[in-house]
Coordinates of C-alpha atoms and ligand atoms in Angstrom, one line a residue:
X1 CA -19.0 4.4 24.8
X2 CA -16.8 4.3 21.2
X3 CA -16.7 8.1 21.4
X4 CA -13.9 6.6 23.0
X5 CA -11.0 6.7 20.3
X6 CA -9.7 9.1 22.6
X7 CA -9.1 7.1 25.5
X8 CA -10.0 3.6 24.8
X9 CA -7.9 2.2 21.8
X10 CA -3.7 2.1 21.8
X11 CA -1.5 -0.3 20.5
X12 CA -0.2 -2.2 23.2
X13 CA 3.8 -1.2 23.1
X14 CA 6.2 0.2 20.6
X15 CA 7.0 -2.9 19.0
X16 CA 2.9 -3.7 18.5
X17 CA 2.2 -0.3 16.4
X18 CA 5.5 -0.7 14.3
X19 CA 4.0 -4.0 13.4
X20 CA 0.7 -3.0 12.6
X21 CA 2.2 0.1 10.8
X22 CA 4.4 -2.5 8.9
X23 CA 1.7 -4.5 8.3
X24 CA -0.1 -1.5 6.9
X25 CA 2.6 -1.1 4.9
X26 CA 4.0 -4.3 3.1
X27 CA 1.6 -5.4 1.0
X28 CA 0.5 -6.3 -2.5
X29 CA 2.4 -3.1 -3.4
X30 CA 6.3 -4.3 -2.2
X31 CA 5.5 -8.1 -3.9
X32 CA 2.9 -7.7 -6.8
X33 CA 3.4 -4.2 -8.1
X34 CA 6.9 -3.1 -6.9
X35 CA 8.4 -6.1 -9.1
X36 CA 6.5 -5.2 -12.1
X37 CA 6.1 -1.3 -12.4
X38 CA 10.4 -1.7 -11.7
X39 CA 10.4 -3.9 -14.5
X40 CA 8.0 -1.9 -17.0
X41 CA 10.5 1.1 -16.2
X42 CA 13.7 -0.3 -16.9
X43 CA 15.0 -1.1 -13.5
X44 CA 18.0 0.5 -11.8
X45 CA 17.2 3.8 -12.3
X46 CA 13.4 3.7 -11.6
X47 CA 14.3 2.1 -8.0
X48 CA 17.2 5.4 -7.5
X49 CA 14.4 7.9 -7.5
X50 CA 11.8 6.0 -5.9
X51 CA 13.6 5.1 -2.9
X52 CA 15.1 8.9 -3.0
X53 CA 10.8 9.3 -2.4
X54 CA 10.5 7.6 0.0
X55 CA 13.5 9.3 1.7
X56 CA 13.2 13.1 1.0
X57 CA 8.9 13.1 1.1
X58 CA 7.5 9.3 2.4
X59 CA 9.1 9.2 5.7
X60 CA 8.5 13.0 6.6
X61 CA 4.8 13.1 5.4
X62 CA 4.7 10.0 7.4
X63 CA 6.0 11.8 10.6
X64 CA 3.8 14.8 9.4
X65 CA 0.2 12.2 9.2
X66 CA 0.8 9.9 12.9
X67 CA 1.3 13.6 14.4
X68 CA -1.9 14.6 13.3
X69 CA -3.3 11.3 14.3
X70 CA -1.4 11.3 17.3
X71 CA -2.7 15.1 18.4
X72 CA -6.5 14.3 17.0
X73 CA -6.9 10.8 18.4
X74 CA -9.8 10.7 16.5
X75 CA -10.4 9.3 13.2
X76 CA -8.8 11.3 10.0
X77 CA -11.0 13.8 9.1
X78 CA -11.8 14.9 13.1
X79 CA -7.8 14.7 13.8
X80 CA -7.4 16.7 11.0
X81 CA -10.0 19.1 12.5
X82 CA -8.2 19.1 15.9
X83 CA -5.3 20.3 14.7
X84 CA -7.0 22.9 12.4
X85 CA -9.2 24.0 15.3
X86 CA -6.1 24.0 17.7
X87 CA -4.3 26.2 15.0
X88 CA -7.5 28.5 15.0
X89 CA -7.3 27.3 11.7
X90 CA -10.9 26.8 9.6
X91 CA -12.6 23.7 10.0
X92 CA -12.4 23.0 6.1
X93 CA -8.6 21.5 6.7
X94 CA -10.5 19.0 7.6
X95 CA -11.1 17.4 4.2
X96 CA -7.7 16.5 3.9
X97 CA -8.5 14.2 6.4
X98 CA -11.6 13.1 4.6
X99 CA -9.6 12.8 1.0
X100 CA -7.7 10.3 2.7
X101 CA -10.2 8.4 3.9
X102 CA -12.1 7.6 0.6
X103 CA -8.9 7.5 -1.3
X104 CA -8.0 3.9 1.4
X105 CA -11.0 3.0 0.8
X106 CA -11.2 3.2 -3.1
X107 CA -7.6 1.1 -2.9
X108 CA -9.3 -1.8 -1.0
X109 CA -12.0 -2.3 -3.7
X110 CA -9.7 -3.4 -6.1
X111 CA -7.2 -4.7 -3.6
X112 CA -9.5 -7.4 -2.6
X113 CA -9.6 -8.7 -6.5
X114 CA -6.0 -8.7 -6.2
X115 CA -5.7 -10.3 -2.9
X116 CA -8.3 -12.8 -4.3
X117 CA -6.1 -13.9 -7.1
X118 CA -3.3 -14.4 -4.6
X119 CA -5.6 -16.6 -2.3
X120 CA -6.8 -18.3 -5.4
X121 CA -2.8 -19.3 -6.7
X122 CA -2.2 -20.9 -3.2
X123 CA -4.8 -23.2 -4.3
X124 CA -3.6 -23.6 -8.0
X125 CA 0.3 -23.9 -6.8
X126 CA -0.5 -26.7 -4.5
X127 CA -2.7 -29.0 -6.8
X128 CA -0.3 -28.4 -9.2
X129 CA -1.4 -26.4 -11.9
X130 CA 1.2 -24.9 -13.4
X131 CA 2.5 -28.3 -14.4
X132 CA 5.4 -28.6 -15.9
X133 CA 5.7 -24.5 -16.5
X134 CA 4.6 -24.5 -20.1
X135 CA 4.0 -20.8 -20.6
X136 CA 0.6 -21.4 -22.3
X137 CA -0.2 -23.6 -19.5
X138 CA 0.3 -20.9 -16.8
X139 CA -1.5 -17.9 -19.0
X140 CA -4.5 -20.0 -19.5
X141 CA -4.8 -20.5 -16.1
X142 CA -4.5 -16.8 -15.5
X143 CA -6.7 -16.0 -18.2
X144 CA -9.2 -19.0 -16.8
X145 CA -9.4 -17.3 -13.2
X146 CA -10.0 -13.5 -14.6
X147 CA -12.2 -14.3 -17.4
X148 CA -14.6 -16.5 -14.9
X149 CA -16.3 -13.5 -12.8
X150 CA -18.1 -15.7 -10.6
X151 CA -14.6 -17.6 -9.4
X152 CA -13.4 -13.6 -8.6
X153 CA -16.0 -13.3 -6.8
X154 CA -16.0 -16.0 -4.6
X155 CA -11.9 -15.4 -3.6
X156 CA -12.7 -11.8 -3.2
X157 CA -15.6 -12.3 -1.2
X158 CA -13.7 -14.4 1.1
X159 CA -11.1 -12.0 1.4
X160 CA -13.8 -9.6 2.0
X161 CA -15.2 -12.0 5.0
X162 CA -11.9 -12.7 6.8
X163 CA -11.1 -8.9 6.8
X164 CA -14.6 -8.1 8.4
X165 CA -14.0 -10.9 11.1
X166 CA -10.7 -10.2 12.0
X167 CA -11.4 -6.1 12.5
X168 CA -14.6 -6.4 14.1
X169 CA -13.0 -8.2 16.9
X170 CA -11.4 -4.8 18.0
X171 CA -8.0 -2.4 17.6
X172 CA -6.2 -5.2 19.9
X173 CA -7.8 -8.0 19.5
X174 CA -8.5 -8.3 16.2
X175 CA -6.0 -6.1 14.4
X176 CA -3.0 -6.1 16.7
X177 CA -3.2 -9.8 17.4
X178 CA -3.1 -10.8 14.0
X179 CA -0.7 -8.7 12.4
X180 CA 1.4 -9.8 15.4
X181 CA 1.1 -13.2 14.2
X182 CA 1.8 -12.8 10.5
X183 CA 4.2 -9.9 10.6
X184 CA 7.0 -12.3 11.5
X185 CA 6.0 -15.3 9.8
X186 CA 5.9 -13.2 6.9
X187 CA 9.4 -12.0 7.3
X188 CA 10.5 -16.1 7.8
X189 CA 8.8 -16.9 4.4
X190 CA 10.2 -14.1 2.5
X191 CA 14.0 -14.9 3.6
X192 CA 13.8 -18.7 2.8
X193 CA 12.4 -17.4 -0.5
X194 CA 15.2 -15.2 -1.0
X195 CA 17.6 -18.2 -0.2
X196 CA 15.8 -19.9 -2.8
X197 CA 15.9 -17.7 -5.5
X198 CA 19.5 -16.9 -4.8
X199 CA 20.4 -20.6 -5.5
X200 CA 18.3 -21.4 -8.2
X201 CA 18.0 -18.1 -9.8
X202 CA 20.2 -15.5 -11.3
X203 CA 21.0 -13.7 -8.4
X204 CA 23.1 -11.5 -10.6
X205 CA 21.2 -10.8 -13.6
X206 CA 18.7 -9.5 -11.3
X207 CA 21.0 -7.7 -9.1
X208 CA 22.3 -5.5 -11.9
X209 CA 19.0 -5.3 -13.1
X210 CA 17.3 -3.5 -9.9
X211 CA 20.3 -1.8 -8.7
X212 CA 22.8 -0.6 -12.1
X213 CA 20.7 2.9 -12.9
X214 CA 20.4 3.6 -16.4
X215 CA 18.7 6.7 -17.0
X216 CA 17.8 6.4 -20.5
X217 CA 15.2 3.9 -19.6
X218 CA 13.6 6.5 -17.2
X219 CA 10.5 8.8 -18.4
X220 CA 8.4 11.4 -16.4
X221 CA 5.6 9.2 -16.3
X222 CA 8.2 6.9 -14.9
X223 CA 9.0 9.0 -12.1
X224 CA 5.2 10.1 -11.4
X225 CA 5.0 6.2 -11.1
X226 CA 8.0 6.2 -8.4
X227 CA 6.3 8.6 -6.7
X228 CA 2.7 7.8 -6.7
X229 CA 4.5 4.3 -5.5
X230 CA 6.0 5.7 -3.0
X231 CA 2.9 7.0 -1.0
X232 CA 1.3 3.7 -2.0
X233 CA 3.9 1.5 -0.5
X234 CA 3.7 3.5 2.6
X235 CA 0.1 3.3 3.0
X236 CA 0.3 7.1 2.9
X237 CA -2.1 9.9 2.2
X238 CA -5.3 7.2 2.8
X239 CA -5.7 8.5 6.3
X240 CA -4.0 4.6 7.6
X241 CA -1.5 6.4 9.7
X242 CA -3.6 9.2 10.8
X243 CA -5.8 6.6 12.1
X244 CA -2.8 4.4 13.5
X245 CA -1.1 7.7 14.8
X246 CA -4.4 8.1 17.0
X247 CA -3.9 4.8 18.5
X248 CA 0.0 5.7 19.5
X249 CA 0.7 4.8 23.3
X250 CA 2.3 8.1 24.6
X251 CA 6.0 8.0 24.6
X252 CA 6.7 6.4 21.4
X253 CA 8.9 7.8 19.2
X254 CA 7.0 9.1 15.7
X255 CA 10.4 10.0 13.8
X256 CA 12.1 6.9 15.5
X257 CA 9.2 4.7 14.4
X258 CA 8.5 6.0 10.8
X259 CA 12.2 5.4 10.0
X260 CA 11.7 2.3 11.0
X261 CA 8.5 1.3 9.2
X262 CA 9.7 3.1 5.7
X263 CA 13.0 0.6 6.6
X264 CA 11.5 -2.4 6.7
X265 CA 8.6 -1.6 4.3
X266 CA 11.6 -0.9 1.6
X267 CA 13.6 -3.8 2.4
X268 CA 10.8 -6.2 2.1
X269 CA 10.0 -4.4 -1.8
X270 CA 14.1 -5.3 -2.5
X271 CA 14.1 -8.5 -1.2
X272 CA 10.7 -9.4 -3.3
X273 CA 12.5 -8.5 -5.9
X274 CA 15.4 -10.6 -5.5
X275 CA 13.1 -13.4 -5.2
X276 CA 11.5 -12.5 -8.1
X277 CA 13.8 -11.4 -10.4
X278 CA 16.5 -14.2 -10.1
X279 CA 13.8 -16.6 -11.0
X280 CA 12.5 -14.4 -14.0
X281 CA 15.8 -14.3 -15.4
X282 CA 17.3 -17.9 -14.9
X283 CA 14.4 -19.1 -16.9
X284 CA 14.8 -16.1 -19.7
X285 CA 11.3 -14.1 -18.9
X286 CA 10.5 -10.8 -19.6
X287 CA 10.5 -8.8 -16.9
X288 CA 8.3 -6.1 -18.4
X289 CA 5.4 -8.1 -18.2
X290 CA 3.2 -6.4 -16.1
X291 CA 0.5 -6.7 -13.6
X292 CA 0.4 -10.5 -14.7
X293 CA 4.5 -10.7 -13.5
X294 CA 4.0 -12.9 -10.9
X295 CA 1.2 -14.4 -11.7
X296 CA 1.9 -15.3 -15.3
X297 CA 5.3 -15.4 -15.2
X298 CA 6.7 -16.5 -12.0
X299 CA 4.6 -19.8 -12.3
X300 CA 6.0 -20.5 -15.5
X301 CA 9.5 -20.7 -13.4
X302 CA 7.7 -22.3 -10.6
X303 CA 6.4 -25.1 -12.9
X304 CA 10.4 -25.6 -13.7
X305 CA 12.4 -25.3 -11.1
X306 CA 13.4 -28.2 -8.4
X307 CA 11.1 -28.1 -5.6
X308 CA 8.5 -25.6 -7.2
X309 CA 5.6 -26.7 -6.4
X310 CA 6.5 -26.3 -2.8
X311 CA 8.3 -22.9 -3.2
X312 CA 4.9 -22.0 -5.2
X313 CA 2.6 -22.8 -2.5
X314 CA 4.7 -20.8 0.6
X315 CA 5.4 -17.9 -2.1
X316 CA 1.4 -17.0 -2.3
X317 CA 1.0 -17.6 1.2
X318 CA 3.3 -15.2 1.8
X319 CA 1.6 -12.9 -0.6
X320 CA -1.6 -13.5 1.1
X321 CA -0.3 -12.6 4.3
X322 CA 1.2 -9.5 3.3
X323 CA -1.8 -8.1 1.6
X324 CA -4.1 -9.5 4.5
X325 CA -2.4 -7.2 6.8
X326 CA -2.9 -4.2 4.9
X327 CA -6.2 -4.5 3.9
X328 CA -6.9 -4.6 7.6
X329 CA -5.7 -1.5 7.6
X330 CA -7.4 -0.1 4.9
X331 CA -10.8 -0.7 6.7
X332 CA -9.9 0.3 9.8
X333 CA -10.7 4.3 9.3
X334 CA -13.7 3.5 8.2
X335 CA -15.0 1.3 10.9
X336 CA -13.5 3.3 13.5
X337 CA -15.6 6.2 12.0
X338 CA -18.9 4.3 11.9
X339 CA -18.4 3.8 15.4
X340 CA -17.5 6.8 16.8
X341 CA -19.6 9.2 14.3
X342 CA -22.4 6.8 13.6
X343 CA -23.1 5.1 16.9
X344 CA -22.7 1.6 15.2
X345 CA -21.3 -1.1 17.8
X346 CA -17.9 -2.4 16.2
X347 CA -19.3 -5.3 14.6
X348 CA -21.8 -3.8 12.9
X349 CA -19.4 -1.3 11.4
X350 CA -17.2 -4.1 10.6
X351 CA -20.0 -5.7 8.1
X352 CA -21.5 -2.4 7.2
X353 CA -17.9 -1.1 6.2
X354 CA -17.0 -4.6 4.2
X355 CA -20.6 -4.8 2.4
X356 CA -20.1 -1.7 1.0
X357 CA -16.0 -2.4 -0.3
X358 CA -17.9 -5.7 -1.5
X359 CA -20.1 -3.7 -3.7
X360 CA -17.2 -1.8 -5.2
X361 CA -15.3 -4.3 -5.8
X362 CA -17.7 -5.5 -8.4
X363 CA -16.6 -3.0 -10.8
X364 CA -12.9 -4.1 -10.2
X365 CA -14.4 -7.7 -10.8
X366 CA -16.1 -6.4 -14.1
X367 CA -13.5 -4.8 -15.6
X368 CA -10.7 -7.8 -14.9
X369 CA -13.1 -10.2 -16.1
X370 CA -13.7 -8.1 -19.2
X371 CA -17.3 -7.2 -19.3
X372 CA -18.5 -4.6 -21.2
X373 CA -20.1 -1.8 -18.8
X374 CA -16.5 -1.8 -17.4
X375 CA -14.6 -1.1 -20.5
X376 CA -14.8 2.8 -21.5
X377 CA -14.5 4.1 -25.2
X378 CA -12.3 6.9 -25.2
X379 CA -10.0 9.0 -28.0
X380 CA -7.1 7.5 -26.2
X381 CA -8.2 3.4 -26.6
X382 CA -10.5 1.4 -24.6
X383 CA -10.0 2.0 -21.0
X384 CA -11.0 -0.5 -17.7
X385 CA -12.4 0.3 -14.8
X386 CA -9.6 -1.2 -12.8
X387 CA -6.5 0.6 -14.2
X388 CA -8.7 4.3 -14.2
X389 CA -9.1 3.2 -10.6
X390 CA -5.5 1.8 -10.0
X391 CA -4.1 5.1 -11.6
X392 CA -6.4 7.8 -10.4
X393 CA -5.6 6.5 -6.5
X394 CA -2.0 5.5 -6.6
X395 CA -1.0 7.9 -9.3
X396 CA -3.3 11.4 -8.5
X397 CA -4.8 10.7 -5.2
X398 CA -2.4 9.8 -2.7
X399 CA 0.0 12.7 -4.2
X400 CA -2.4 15.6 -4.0
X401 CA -3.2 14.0 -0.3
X402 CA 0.3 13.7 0.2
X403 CA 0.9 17.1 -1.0
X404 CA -2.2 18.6 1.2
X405 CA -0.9 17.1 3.9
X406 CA 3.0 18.9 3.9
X407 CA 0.9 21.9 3.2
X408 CA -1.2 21.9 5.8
X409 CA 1.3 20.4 8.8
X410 CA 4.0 22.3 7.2
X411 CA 2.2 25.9 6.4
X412 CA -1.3 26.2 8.5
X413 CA -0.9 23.9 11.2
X414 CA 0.2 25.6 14.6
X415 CA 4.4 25.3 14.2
X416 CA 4.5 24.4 18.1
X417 CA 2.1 21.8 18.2
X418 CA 3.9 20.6 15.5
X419 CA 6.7 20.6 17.4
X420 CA 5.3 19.0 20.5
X421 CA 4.2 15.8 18.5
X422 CA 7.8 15.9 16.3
X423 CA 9.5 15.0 19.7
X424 CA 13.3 15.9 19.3
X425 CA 14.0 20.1 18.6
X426 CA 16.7 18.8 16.5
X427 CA 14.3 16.2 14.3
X428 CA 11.6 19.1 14.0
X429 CA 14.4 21.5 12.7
X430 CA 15.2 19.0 9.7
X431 CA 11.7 17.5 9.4
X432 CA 10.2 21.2 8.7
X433 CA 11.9 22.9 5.7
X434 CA 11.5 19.3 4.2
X435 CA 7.6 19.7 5.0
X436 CA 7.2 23.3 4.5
X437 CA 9.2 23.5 1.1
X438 CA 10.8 20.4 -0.1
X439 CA 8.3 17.8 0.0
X440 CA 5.5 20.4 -1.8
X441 CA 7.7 21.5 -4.5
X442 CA 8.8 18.1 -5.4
X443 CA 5.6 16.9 -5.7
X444 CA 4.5 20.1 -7.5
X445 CA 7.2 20.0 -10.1
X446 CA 6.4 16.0 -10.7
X447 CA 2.9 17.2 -11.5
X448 CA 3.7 20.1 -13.7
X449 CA 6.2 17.9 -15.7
X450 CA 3.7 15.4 -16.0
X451 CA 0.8 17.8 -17.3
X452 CA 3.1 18.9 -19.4
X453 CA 2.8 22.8 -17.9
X454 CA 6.8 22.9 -17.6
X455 CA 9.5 20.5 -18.9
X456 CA 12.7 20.2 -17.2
Ligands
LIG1 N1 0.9 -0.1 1.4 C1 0.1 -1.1 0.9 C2 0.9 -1.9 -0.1 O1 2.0 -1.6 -0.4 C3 -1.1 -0.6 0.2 C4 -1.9 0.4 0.9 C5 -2.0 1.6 0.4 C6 -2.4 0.0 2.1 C7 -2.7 2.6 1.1 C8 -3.0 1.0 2.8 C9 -3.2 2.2 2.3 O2 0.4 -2.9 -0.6

């Protein structure tokens, strides 16, 4: 019956898969790491290049992966093969598909931890814990909730629960109904927040801060970081919007719609920031901090500030929310493949799919929580599990996937199909030189800079 992808699932209308997409697409990467990874490389200049990213390579290999989705309506890996097989291309394109796949589902081991901690500051916001914002205060209690493995695994095992009941209910009525639903309640909580900080923070400050460039602050790694970020904010190159291009009602426009998603997936990173950042500076924090920004340091403002405890509560709902909606999405390819390769019946994928990111997530758990089998001696320093995951996805990963994918939509893919999916001539005559050459070099050069092969 599920061989179905092809004619059963779609997104209801236009404005349901923007949502979803959006939903894919805002997450713990616009509120928790966007803030901090601008802040550990020295603002302005750091946000330049990554939104000229997201411009020049996110949004066309964005067109480039819901065309292949779109043309497959399959799951990654078999759209992939679709297209290569339509091309008379061999079928071994296909494990760009794949790469994707176990790249998304790599991210959501450790984005459950992270979503966990959010879930778990909801809690700590509303019974008060950050107290009168007495920095030791609020890194104890950050310290308290990491060191204690069993309290990690209990929030991320929730979040690993609500993600399984929510997608096995089905493409529309389990994914499309929620996003629907926190989508725009998102969007309310993230403006009042904004109001907020602009009243109570240093709206200022902060504006110079994210948006006066200083290039001197700027390193390669810096710019590997924009990049990386930039297919990680997107939800790129993890075979998401292969799988949501599959479930594209005909008639919807994928250049249209991308813009649109990259749009509102940007502006959401900004305006976190301006909620962030404000408060950071009014109360004389280091922005630099790290993954522990907002949860070490934005509580310490929280704990301050005139109606925080309030403001605390709605900011890690919102957080919640965000990261809710993309974790659905980061499950979804491989539920939709259990079903359609394996012969499971949706549920069963659901919990077969979420047992096994609860596993994984262990080793996140471990390494956050300090135990020893997560920690790796090396001639560079101890390393964790969690940031060798965190930087081999974000960092290598979605990249190379990213760069696969211009290569093989740009280079081996037949040009007019290409064309048929990239609906307007005059789109698909500026969407493929940026495929075919721009997009690959860029990310080339990145690499070689960073490997140290060439320096410009
Ligand atoms: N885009 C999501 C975020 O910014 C993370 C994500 C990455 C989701 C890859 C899906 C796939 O938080």
């Amino acid at each position: 019956m599920q061989k179905a992808t092809r004619q059963t699932n779609r997104w209801s209308n236009r404005l349901a898969y923007i949502l979803a997409a959006t939903g894919a697409a805002v997450g713990l990467g616009n509120i928790w790491k966007f803030p901090y990874i601008t802040g550990q490389n020295g603002g302005g200049a750091f946000v330049l290049v990554y939104l000229v990213c997201i411009l020049f390579i996110g949004i066309p290999v964005m067109m480039a992966e819901v065309a292949l989705g779109k043309h497959g309506r399959h799951t990654p890996g078999r759209s992939v093969l679709e297209v290569a097989k339509s091309s008379g291309k061999s079928h071994w394109w296909s494990l760009v598909g794949w790469m994707g796949v176990v790249s998304g589902y790599l991210i959501l081991s450790f984005y459950v931890v992270i979503t966990g901690w959010a879930l778990a500051y909801i809690y700590k916001a509303g019974a008060g814990d950050f107290g009168t914002g007495d920095p030791k205060q609020v890194q104890a209690l950050f310290a308290d909730l990491t060191n204690d493995g069993w309290a990690l695994l209990g929030w991320t095992s929730t979040v690993v629960l609500a993600t399984v009941l929510v997608i096995g209910k089905g493409v529309k009525a389990g994914l499309e109904r929620a996003v629907s639903a926190l989508m725009p309640l998102l969007f309310l909580l993230l403006l009042g927040l904004a109001i907020y900080a602009a009243s109570e923070g240093d709206f200022w400050a902060a504006f110079h801060f994210m948006f006066a460039p200083d290039f001197s602050k700027l390193s390669i790694n810096g710019v590997v970081v924009a990049l990386g970020h930039s297919f990680f904010t997107l939800s790129l190159a993890s075979g998401i919007m292969i799988m949501y291009g599959a479930y594209l009602p005909e008639g919807v426009s994928i250049a249209k719609s991308s813009v649109w998603i990259a749009f509102f997936d940007t502006l959401v990173a900004l305006i976190a920031g301006m909620v962030i950042y404000p408060v950071v500076f009014a109360n004389h924090l280091e922005p630099g901090a790290g993954p522990g920004l907002i949860f070490q340091t934005l509580p310490i403002a929280f704990g301050q500030m005139p109606g925080g405890r309030l403001v605390g509560v709605l900011f890690f709902i919102m957080l919640v929310f965000a990261a809710f909606t993309s974790a659905l999405a980061l499950i979804e390819s491989s539920v939709a493949w259990l079903v359609e390769k394996r012969g499971f019946g949706r549920w069963q994928a659901a919990f077969a799919a979420g047992f096994g990111i609860w596993l994984l997530s262990l080793g996140t758990i471990a390494s956050v929580s300090n135990m020893p089998i997560a920690i790796f001696h090396t001639p560079w320093g101890e390393v964790h599990f969690f940031a060798i995951l965190d930087y081999l996805t974000a960092n290598i990963a979605l990249p190379i996937g990213g760069l696969l994918i211009a290569i093989f939509t740009g280079w081996v893919a037949n040009k007019a199909l290409m064309a048929d999916m990239i609906d307007a001539p005059w789109v698909f005559r500026l969407w493929h030189p940026v495929i075919k050459y721009l997009a690959p070099l860029a990310i080339l050069l990145v690499f070689l800079q960073l490997t140290g092969v060439i320096h410009l």
